[in-house]
Amino acid sequence: MSSRRGATTGAEGRLVRRVDAEVLRWREENLTAVARRPPDPPMTQIWIKPDSEGYTKCIERPKNRYRTNSTTTGYIIAEANGGLNQMRLGISDMVAVAKLMNATLVIPTLDHKSFWTDPSDFKDIFDVQHFKETLEDDIMIVDSLPPDFKRLKPYIRAPKSWARASYYRAFTRTLKKAKVVKFTHTDSRIVNNGLPPSIQRLRCRANYEALRYNQEIEELGNTLVDRLRNGSNHYIALHLRYEKDMLSFTGCSHNLTYQEAEELREMRLKVQHWKEKEINSKERRLQGGCPMTPREAALFLKAMGYPSTTKIYIVSVQGHRRYEGFRKTINPDRHKLVELIDKLDEGTIDWTEFASEVKMHHENRIGGPRQRLSGRSPRHEEYFYANPLPGCLCKRNTQDQVA
């Protein structure tokens, strides 16, 4: 959830101009309380970005990490899977994997089979030449296999989730023998932490620098930004995640009808690689494991002080906000918000108490510098690309350039 001040966005999304009381389903007493609230705070207070504390991006290649020859262990064919953002991050990880294995990366193929069934290829979305040129000092990248290698039967494997560098280095023996390896999945196939600093920087170079949208998409994005500004620099980019596949995967059916909940359950049962099938929706929501509903998002923004006239762009974002200078990015505490919204609906707190609690619990969740910590397992810790500190952000006067 990001406050945008002249930033470029992707081309996906839709513009929401106002959220009215009927959509919010507020009760009369809540609306009366809103009317009694003091005027909205000055725009400069709710839009101002957090202090970067001197942190800036630092992704330079160490001098001993430049690619110096064209020798290669073999070729990696990567089939990116998931939605566009998930594929983008998976491709960035495959760049790191190619480096670890001293392999040549074939331009990845995109997922045409998942929920969205989008037929786009890599070149339809990304600037292929820019991708190759940005990474030419890191790894070799080719458009397709050389003729002699096309006749070979590739070794096909879905890499282990959250794999360490040692996993891929050991897998190099298989690549040497087979010459061509096809990875059928790219999502979360490498750990968040514990990788060499040079590999972490390479992941950032791939994601934040090399994977640039093609000219047509960039121009469309700029047009959307101009329309969103419309005489003002302020609008909100909202990563709602309230989508059919996400609701099905998480088992979240709050405020849905029985028929809608059953449809999501049936969808979950049909997707073989979704391991968790029977999910208690109420319990998952109370744990903070569900995407916010549109109503919950509207209540949250109102409580944070954003006026109802604020323009909202529904968008997908991941990590760029911190990487580009800690632009204001609010990370909602969904566990606490569910608790507060339920109290508001039950009438045990009024709007003033609700808004005060929301602001208090989000004082330190607005996108400022914060160290990414290791968790009890890679699956349950903060995602590297969501917060590339440490790894790709540092204070210049204390920058560690260890390879």
mmCIF file of N, CA and C in Angstrom, residues 265-363:
data_model
loop_
_atom_site.group_PDB
_atom_site.id
_atom_site.type_symbol
_atom_site.label_atom_id
_atom_site.label_comp_id
_atom_site.label_asym_id
_atom_site.label_seq_id
_atom_site.Cartn_x
_atom_site.Cartn_y
_atom_site.Cartn_z
ATOM 1 N N ARG A 265 -13.456 -23.033 -2.555
ATOM 2 C CA ARG A 265 -12.983 -24.301 -1.988
ATOM 3 C C ARG A 265 -12.771 -25.336 -3.097
ATOM 4 N N GLU A 266 -13.729 -25.411 -4.019
ATOM 5 C CA GLU A 266 -13.607 -26.362 -5.128
ATOM 6 C C GLU A 266 -12.400 -26.030 -6.003
ATOM 7 N N MET A 267 -12.167 -24.751 -6.196
ATOM 8 C CA MET A 267 -11.003 -24.325 -6.977
ATOM 9 C C MET A 267 -9.714 -24.760 -6.285
ATOM 10 N N ARG A 268 -9.667 -24.620 -4.956
ATOM 11 C CA ARG A 268 -8.475 -25.007 -4.195
ATOM 12 C C ARG A 268 -8.232 -26.518 -4.298
ATOM 13 N N LEU A 269 -9.286 -27.297 -4.253
ATOM 14 C CA LEU A 269 -9.154 -28.749 -4.325
ATOM 15 C C LEU A 269 -8.631 -29.205 -5.685
ATOM 16 N N LYS A 270 -8.909 -28.431 -6.711
ATOM 17 C CA LYS A 270 -8.515 -28.824 -8.069
ATOM 18 C C LYS A 270 -7.059 -28.502 -8.384
ATOM 19 N N VAL A 271 -6.469 -27.558 -7.639
ATOM 20 C CA VAL A 271 -5.076 -27.180 -7.914
ATOM 21 C C VAL A 271 -4.159 -28.124 -7.143
ATOM 22 N N GLN A 272 -3.524 -29.017 -7.861
ATOM 23 C CA GLN A 272 -2.773 -30.104 -7.243
ATOM 24 C C GLN A 272 -1.623 -29.621 -6.366
ATOM 25 N N HIS A 273 -0.900 -28.578 -6.814
ATOM 26 C CA HIS A 273 0.295 -28.176 -6.064
ATOM 27 C C HIS A 273 -0.016 -27.258 -4.879
ATOM 28 N N TRP A 274 -1.301 -26.936 -4.638
ATOM 29 C CA TRP A 274 -1.671 -26.245 -3.402
ATOM 30 C C TRP A 274 -1.880 -27.312 -2.334
ATOM 31 N N LYS A 275 -0.962 -27.405 -1.414
ATOM 32 C CA LYS A 275 -0.949 -28.524 -0.470
ATOM 33 C C LYS A 275 -2.051 -28.436 0.587
ATOM 34 N N GLU A 276 -2.370 -27.214 1.038
ATOM 35 C CA GLU A 276 -3.354 -27.041 2.111
ATOM 36 C C GLU A 276 -4.754 -26.976 1.506
ATOM 37 N N LYS A 277 -5.598 -27.943 1.837
ATOM 38 C CA LYS A 277 -6.918 -28.039 1.203
ATOM 39 C C LYS A 277 -8.060 -27.601 2.116
ATOM 40 N N GLU A 278 -8.080 -28.088 3.351
ATOM 41 C CA GLU A 278 -9.157 -27.737 4.283
ATOM 42 C C GLU A 278 -8.664 -26.628 5.214
ATOM 43 N N ILE A 279 -9.277 -25.450 5.098
ATOM 44 C CA ILE A 279 -8.818 -24.274 5.837
ATOM 45 C C ILE A 279 -9.986 -23.646 6.581
ATOM 46 N N ASN A 280 -9.774 -23.313 7.853
ATOM 47 C CA ASN A 280 -10.784 -22.615 8.647
ATOM 48 C C ASN A 280 -10.672 -21.123 8.347
ATOM 49 N N SER A 281 -11.627 -20.600 7.582
ATOM 50 C CA SER A 281 -11.547 -19.213 7.116
ATOM 51 C C SER A 281 -11.552 -18.217 8.275
ATOM 52 N N LYS A 282 -12.419 -18.435 9.257
ATOM 53 C CA LYS A 282 -12.516 -17.505 10.383
ATOM 54 C C LYS A 282 -11.209 -17.465 11.164
ATOM 55 N N GLU A 283 -10.651 -18.641 11.413
ATOM 56 C CA GLU A 283 -9.391 -18.728 12.158
ATOM 57 C C GLU A 283 -8.252 -18.078 11.381
ATOM 58 N N ARG A 284 -8.208 -18.317 10.077
ATOM 59 C CA ARG A 284 -7.156 -17.736 9.241
ATOM 60 C C ARG A 284 -7.226 -16.205 9.262
ATOM 61 N N ARG A 285 -8.440 -15.658 9.208
ATOM 62 C CA ARG A 285 -8.612 -14.200 9.222
ATOM 63 C C ARG A 285 -8.160 -13.611 10.555
ATOM 64 N N LEU A 286 -8.541 -14.233 11.668
ATOM 65 C CA LEU A 286 -8.168 -13.722 12.986
ATOM 66 C C LEU A 286 -6.656 -13.783 13.210
ATOM 67 N N GLN A 287 -5.986 -14.676 12.494
ATOM 68 C CA GLN A 287 -4.525 -14.779 12.588
ATOM 69 C C GLN A 287 -3.822 -13.742 11.715
ATOM 70 N N GLY A 288 -4.602 -12.984 10.947
ATOM 71 C CA GLY A 288 -4.015 -11.990 10.046
ATOM 72 C C GLY A 288 -3.545 -12.581 8.737
ATOM 73 N N GLY A 289 -4.064 -13.759 8.386
ATOM 74 C CA GLY A 289 -3.602 -14.450 7.185
ATOM 75 C C GLY A 289 -4.428 -14.211 5.947
ATOM 76 N N CYS A 290 -5.394 -13.293 6.006
ATOM 77 C CA CYS A 290 -6.257 -13.040 4.852
ATOM 78 C C CYS A 290 -5.993 -11.664 4.252
ATOM 79 N N PRO A 291 -6.135 -11.538 2.928
ATOM 80 C CA PRO A 291 -6.068 -10.200 2.323
ATOM 81 C C PRO A 291 -7.195 -9.338 2.886
ATOM 82 N N MET A 292 -6.961 -8.050 3.000
ATOM 83 C CA MET A 292 -8.031 -7.157 3.426
ATOM 84 C C MET A 292 -9.128 -7.118 2.371
ATOM 85 N N THR A 293 -10.379 -7.100 2.824
ATOM 86 C CA THR A 293 -11.482 -6.903 1.891
ATOM 87 C C THR A 293 -11.474 -5.441 1.445
ATOM 88 N N PRO A 294 -12.163 -5.121 0.342
ATOM 89 C CA PRO A 294 -12.233 -3.707 -0.061
ATOM 90 C C PRO A 294 -12.755 -2.809 1.055
ATOM 91 N N ARG A 295 -13.740 -3.291 1.811
ATOM 92 C CA ARG A 295 -14.276 -2.492 2.917
ATOM 93 C C ARG A 295 -13.223 -2.277 3.994
ATOM 94 N N GLU A 296 -12.509 -3.333 4.364
ATOM 95 C CA GLU A 296 -11.477 -3.206 5.393
ATOM 96 C C GLU A 296 -10.375 -2.250 4.952
ATOM 97 N N ALA A 297 -10.005 -2.305 3.672
ATOM 98 C CA ALA A 297 -8.983 -1.393 3.155
ATOM 99 C C ALA A 297 -9.460 0.051 3.219
ATOM 100 N N ALA A 298 -10.745 0.274 2.892
ATOM 101 C CA ALA A 298 -11.291 1.631 2.927
ATOM 102 C C ALA A 298 -11.331 2.171 4.357
ATOM 103 N N LEU A 299 -11.733 1.333 5.308
ATOM 104 C CA LEU A 299 -11.746 1.742 6.715
ATOM 105 C C LEU A 299 -10.332 2.091 7.185
ATOM 106 N N PHE A 300 -9.376 1.281 6.784
ATOM 107 C CA PHE A 300 -7.985 1.502 7.181
ATOM 108 C C PHE A 300 -7.468 2.838 6.648
ATOM 109 N N LEU A 301 -7.683 3.091 5.362
ATOM 110 C CA LEU A 301 -7.198 4.341 4.764
ATOM 111 C C LEU A 301 -7.857 5.551 5.404
ATOM 112 N N LYS A 302 -9.156 5.438 5.685
ATOM 113 C CA LYS A 302 -9.869 6.544 6.325
ATOM 114 C C LYS A 302 -9.300 6.804 7.719
ATOM 115 N N ALA A 303 -9.044 5.729 8.452
ATOM 116 C CA ALA A 303 -8.499 5.877 9.803
ATOM 117 C C ALA A 303 -7.093 6.474 9.785
ATOM 118 N N MET A 304 -6.328 6.187 8.749
ATOM 119 C CA MET A 304 -4.973 6.732 8.632
ATOM 120 C C MET A 304 -4.978 8.203 8.245
ATOM 121 N N GLY A 305 -6.150 8.724 7.867
ATOM 122 C CA GLY A 305 -6.259 10.145 7.583
ATOM 123 C C GLY A 305 -6.348 10.516 6.125
ATOM 124 N N TYR A 306 -6.441 9.525 5.234
ATOM 125 C CA TYR A 306 -6.536 9.844 3.810
ATOM 126 C C TYR A 306 -7.975 10.214 3.465
ATOM 127 N N PRO A 307 -8.191 11.357 2.812
ATOM 128 C CA PRO A 307 -9.555 11.813 2.518
ATOM 129 C C PRO A 307 -10.253 10.913 1.504
ATOM 130 N N SER A 308 -11.593 10.948 1.512
ATOM 131 C CA SER A 308 -12.375 10.082 0.629
ATOM 132 C C SER A 308 -12.213 10.446 -0.839
ATOM 133 N N THR A 309 -11.676 11.621 -1.126
ATOM 134 C CA THR A 309 -11.459 12.036 -2.516
ATOM 135 C C THR A 309 -10.138 11.528 -3.079
ATOM 136 N N THR A 310 -9.361 10.819 -2.256
ATOM 137 C CA THR A 310 -8.057 10.323 -2.701
ATOM 138 C C THR A 310 -8.215 9.351 -3.863
ATOM 139 N N LYS A 311 -7.390 9.527 -4.876
ATOM 140 C CA LYS A 311 -7.387 8.600 -6.000
ATOM 141 C C LYS A 311 -6.600 7.350 -5.617
ATOM 142 N N ILE A 312 -7.157 6.201 -5.981
ATOM 143 C CA ILE A 312 -6.544 4.924 -5.629
ATOM 144 C C ILE A 312 -6.320 4.111 -6.896
ATOM 145 N N TYR A 313 -5.115 3.587 -7.016
ATOM 146 C CA TYR A 313 -4.758 2.743 -8.154
ATOM 147 C C TYR A 313 -4.472 1.348 -7.628
ATOM 148 N N ILE A 314 -5.272 0.366 -8.073
ATOM 149 C CA ILE A 314 -5.078 -1.008 -7.625
ATOM 150 C C ILE A 314 -3.920 -1.598 -8.422
ATOM 151 N N VAL A 315 -2.870 -2.019 -7.707
ATOM 152 C CA VAL A 315 -1.617 -2.345 -8.388
ATOM 153 C C VAL A 315 -0.899 -3.445 -7.636
ATOM 154 N N SER A 316 0.083 -4.049 -8.276
ATOM 155 C CA SER A 316 0.939 -5.041 -7.635
ATOM 156 C C SER A 316 2.340 -4.461 -7.471
ATOM 157 N N VAL A 317 2.844 -4.439 -6.226
ATOM 158 C CA VAL A 317 4.186 -3.898 -5.976
ATOM 159 C C VAL A 317 4.951 -4.851 -5.071
ATOM 160 N N GLN A 318 6.262 -4.832 -5.175
ATOM 161 C CA GLN A 318 7.065 -5.701 -4.319
ATOM 162 C C GLN A 318 8.476 -5.166 -4.212
ATOM 163 N N GLY A 319 8.786 -4.485 -3.120
ATOM 164 C CA GLY A 319 10.166 -4.135 -2.826
ATOM 165 C C GLY A 319 10.708 -2.887 -3.490
ATOM 166 N N HIS A 320 10.157 -2.490 -4.650
ATOM 167 C CA HIS A 320 10.709 -1.340 -5.359
ATOM 168 C C HIS A 320 10.665 -0.067 -4.511
ATOM 169 N N ARG A 321 9.656 0.069 -3.659
ATOM 170 C CA ARG A 321 9.487 1.296 -2.886
ATOM 171 C C ARG A 321 10.688 1.534 -1.972
ATOM 172 N N ARG A 322 11.159 0.505 -1.309
ATOM 173 C CA ARG A 322 12.337 0.653 -0.449
ATOM 174 C C ARG A 322 13.582 0.867 -1.302
ATOM 175 N N TYR A 323 13.703 0.077 -2.348
ATOM 176 C CA TYR A 323 14.889 0.152 -3.203
ATOM 177 C C TYR A 323 15.043 1.534 -3.828
ATOM 178 N N GLU A 324 13.936 2.200 -4.141
ATOM 179 C CA GLU A 324 13.977 3.497 -4.815
ATOM 180 C C GLU A 324 13.987 4.673 -3.838
ATOM 181 N N GLY A 325 14.400 4.443 -2.604
ATOM 182 C CA GLY A 325 14.583 5.558 -1.681
ATOM 183 C C GLY A 325 13.561 5.637 -0.571
ATOM 184 N N PHE A 326 12.990 4.508 -0.176
ATOM 185 C CA PHE A 326 12.066 4.456 0.955
ATOM 186 C C PHE A 326 10.882 5.405 0.774
ATOM 187 N N ARG A 327 10.241 5.308 -0.387
ATOM 188 C CA ARG A 327 9.007 6.056 -0.582
ATOM 189 C C ARG A 327 7.956 5.505 0.374
ATOM 190 N N LYS A 328 7.049 6.357 0.782
ATOM 191 C CA LYS A 328 6.101 5.961 1.816
ATOM 192 C C LYS A 328 5.303 4.732 1.382
ATOM 193 N N THR A 329 5.405 3.684 2.167
ATOM 194 C CA THR A 329 4.758 2.413 1.873
ATOM 195 C C THR A 329 4.190 1.853 3.171
ATOM 196 N N ILE A 330 2.877 1.840 3.289
ATOM 197 C CA ILE A 330 2.242 1.388 4.531
ATOM 198 C C ILE A 330 1.998 -0.116 4.460
ATOM 199 N N ASN A 331 2.522 -0.830 5.434
ATOM 200 C CA ASN A 331 2.342 -2.275 5.515
ATOM 201 C C ASN A 331 1.323 -2.573 6.614
ATOM 202 N N PRO A 332 0.056 -2.796 6.244
ATOM 203 C CA PRO A 332 -0.981 -2.962 7.266
ATOM 204 C C PRO A 332 -0.727 -4.161 8.173
ATOM 205 N N ASP A 333 -0.959 -3.962 9.461
ATOM 206 C CA ASP A 333 -0.917 -5.055 10.434
ATOM 207 C C ASP A 333 -2.282 -5.733 10.388
ATOM 208 N N ARG A 334 -2.417 -6.750 9.537
ATOM 209 C CA ARG A 334 -3.736 -7.344 9.295
ATOM 210 C C ARG A 334 -4.301 -8.024 10.536
ATOM 211 N N HIS A 335 -3.430 -8.596 11.342
ATOM 212 C CA HIS A 335 -3.892 -9.243 12.575
ATOM 213 C C HIS A 335 -4.567 -8.228 13.489
ATOM 214 N N LYS A 336 -3.924 -7.085 13.697
ATOM 215 C CA LYS A 336 -4.490 -6.051 14.568
ATOM 216 C C LYS A 336 -5.695 -5.388 13.922
ATOM 217 N N LEU A 337 -5.651 -5.172 12.611
ATOM 218 C CA LEU A 337 -6.770 -4.515 11.932
ATOM 219 C C LEU A 337 -8.051 -5.328 12.032
ATOM 220 N N VAL A 338 -7.942 -6.637 11.869
ATOM 221 C CA VAL A 338 -9.127 -7.497 11.987
ATOM 222 C C VAL A 338 -9.747 -7.345 13.370
ATOM 223 N N GLU A 339 -8.903 -7.347 14.387
ATOM 224 C CA GLU A 339 -9.383 -7.187 15.768
ATOM 225 C C GLU A 339 -10.101 -5.851 15.947
ATOM 226 N N LEU A 340 -9.513 -4.767 15.435
ATOM 227 C CA LEU A 340 -10.095 -3.433 15.607
ATOM 228 C C LEU A 340 -11.371 -3.261 14.790
ATOM 229 N N ILE A 341 -11.380 -3.779 13.560
ATOM 230 C CA ILE A 341 -12.579 -3.653 12.721
ATOM 231 C C ILE A 341 -13.743 -4.420 13.324
ATOM 232 N N ASP A 342 -13.480 -5.599 13.868
ATOM 233 C CA ASP A 342 -14.548 -6.364 14.514
ATOM 234 C C ASP A 342 -15.095 -5.618 15.730
ATOM 235 N N LYS A 343 -14.221 -4.972 16.488
ATOM 236 C CA LYS A 343 -14.676 -4.179 17.639
ATOM 237 C C LYS A 343 -15.511 -2.986 17.184
ATOM 238 N N LEU A 344 -15.098 -2.353 16.079
ATOM 239 C CA LEU A 344 -15.863 -1.226 15.539
ATOM 240 C C LEU A 344 -17.248 -1.684 15.101
ATOM 241 N N ASP A 345 -17.317 -2.814 14.428
ATOM 242 C CA ASP A 345 -18.601 -3.332 13.958
ATOM 243 C C ASP A 345 -19.499 -3.775 15.110
ATOM 244 N N GLU A 346 -18.882 -4.269 16.178
ATOM 245 C CA GLU A 346 -19.661 -4.710 17.345
ATOM 246 C C GLU A 346 -20.100 -3.542 18.214
ATOM 247 N N GLY A 347 -19.521 -2.356 17.974
ATOM 248 C CA GLY A 347 -19.887 -1.179 18.753
ATOM 249 C C GLY A 347 -19.149 -1.054 20.064
ATOM 250 N N THR A 348 -18.108 -1.874 20.282
ATOM 251 C CA THR A 348 -17.368 -1.796 21.547
ATOM 252 C C THR A 348 -16.339 -0.667 21.540
ATOM 253 N N ILE A 349 -16.006 -0.147 20.351
ATOM 254 C CA ILE A 349 -15.209 1.076 20.246
ATOM 255 C C ILE A 349 -15.869 1.984 19.221
ATOM 256 N N ASP A 350 -15.675 3.309 19.377
ATOM 257 C CA ASP A 350 -16.242 4.233 18.389
ATOM 258 C C ASP A 350 -15.178 4.577 17.347
ATOM 259 N N TRP A 351 -15.574 5.410 16.380
ATOM 260 C CA TRP A 351 -14.653 5.731 15.293
ATOM 261 C C TRP A 351 -13.381 6.412 15.790
ATOM 262 N N THR A 352 -13.509 7.317 16.746
ATOM 263 C CA THR A 352 -12.339 8.048 17.240
ATOM 264 C C THR A 352 -11.319 7.085 17.837
ATOM 265 N N GLU A 353 -11.800 6.136 18.658
ATOM 266 C CA GLU A 353 -10.899 5.142 19.245
ATOM 267 C C GLU A 353 -10.272 4.273 18.158
ATOM 268 N N PHE A 354 -11.092 3.875 17.192
ATOM 269 C CA PHE A 354 -10.614 3.027 16.103
ATOM 270 C C PHE A 354 -9.482 3.706 15.335
ATOM 271 N N ALA A 355 -9.717 4.956 14.921
ATOM 272 C CA ALA A 355 -8.717 5.686 14.138
ATOM 273 C C ALA A 355 -7.433 5.895 14.932
ATOM 274 N N SER A 356 -7.581 6.201 16.217
ATOM 275 C CA SER A 356 -6.411 6.423 17.068
ATOM 276 C C SER A 356 -5.571 5.157 17.188
ATOM 277 N N GLU A 357 -6.248 4.019 17.391
ATOM 278 C CA GLU A 357 -5.541 2.739 17.520
ATOM 279 C C GLU A 357 -4.840 2.362 16.211
ATOM 280 N N VAL A 358 -5.529 2.567 15.091
ATOM 281 C CA VAL A 358 -4.940 2.235 13.788
ATOM 282 C C VAL A 358 -3.664 3.040 13.558
ATOM 283 N N LYS A 359 -3.733 4.345 13.824
ATOM 284 C CA LYS A 359 -2.554 5.194 13.613
ATOM 285 C C LYS A 359 -1.410 4.794 14.542
ATOM 286 N N MET A 360 -1.737 4.498 15.797
ATOM 287 C CA MET A 360 -0.703 4.138 16.763
ATOM 288 C C MET A 360 0.025 2.858 16.337
ATOM 289 N N HIS A 361 -0.733 1.872 15.864
ATOM 290 C CA HIS A 361 -0.132 0.585 15.508
ATOM 291 C C HIS A 361 0.599 0.617 14.165
ATOM 292 N N HIS A 362 0.505 1.740 13.454
ATOM 293 C CA HIS A 362 1.170 1.819 12.147
ATOM 294 C C HIS A 362 2.208 2.935 12.078
ATOM 295 N N GLU A 363 2.564 3.482 13.227
ATOM 296 C CA GLU A 363 3.582 4.541 13.253
ATOM 297 C C GLU A 363 4.907 4.072 12.667
#
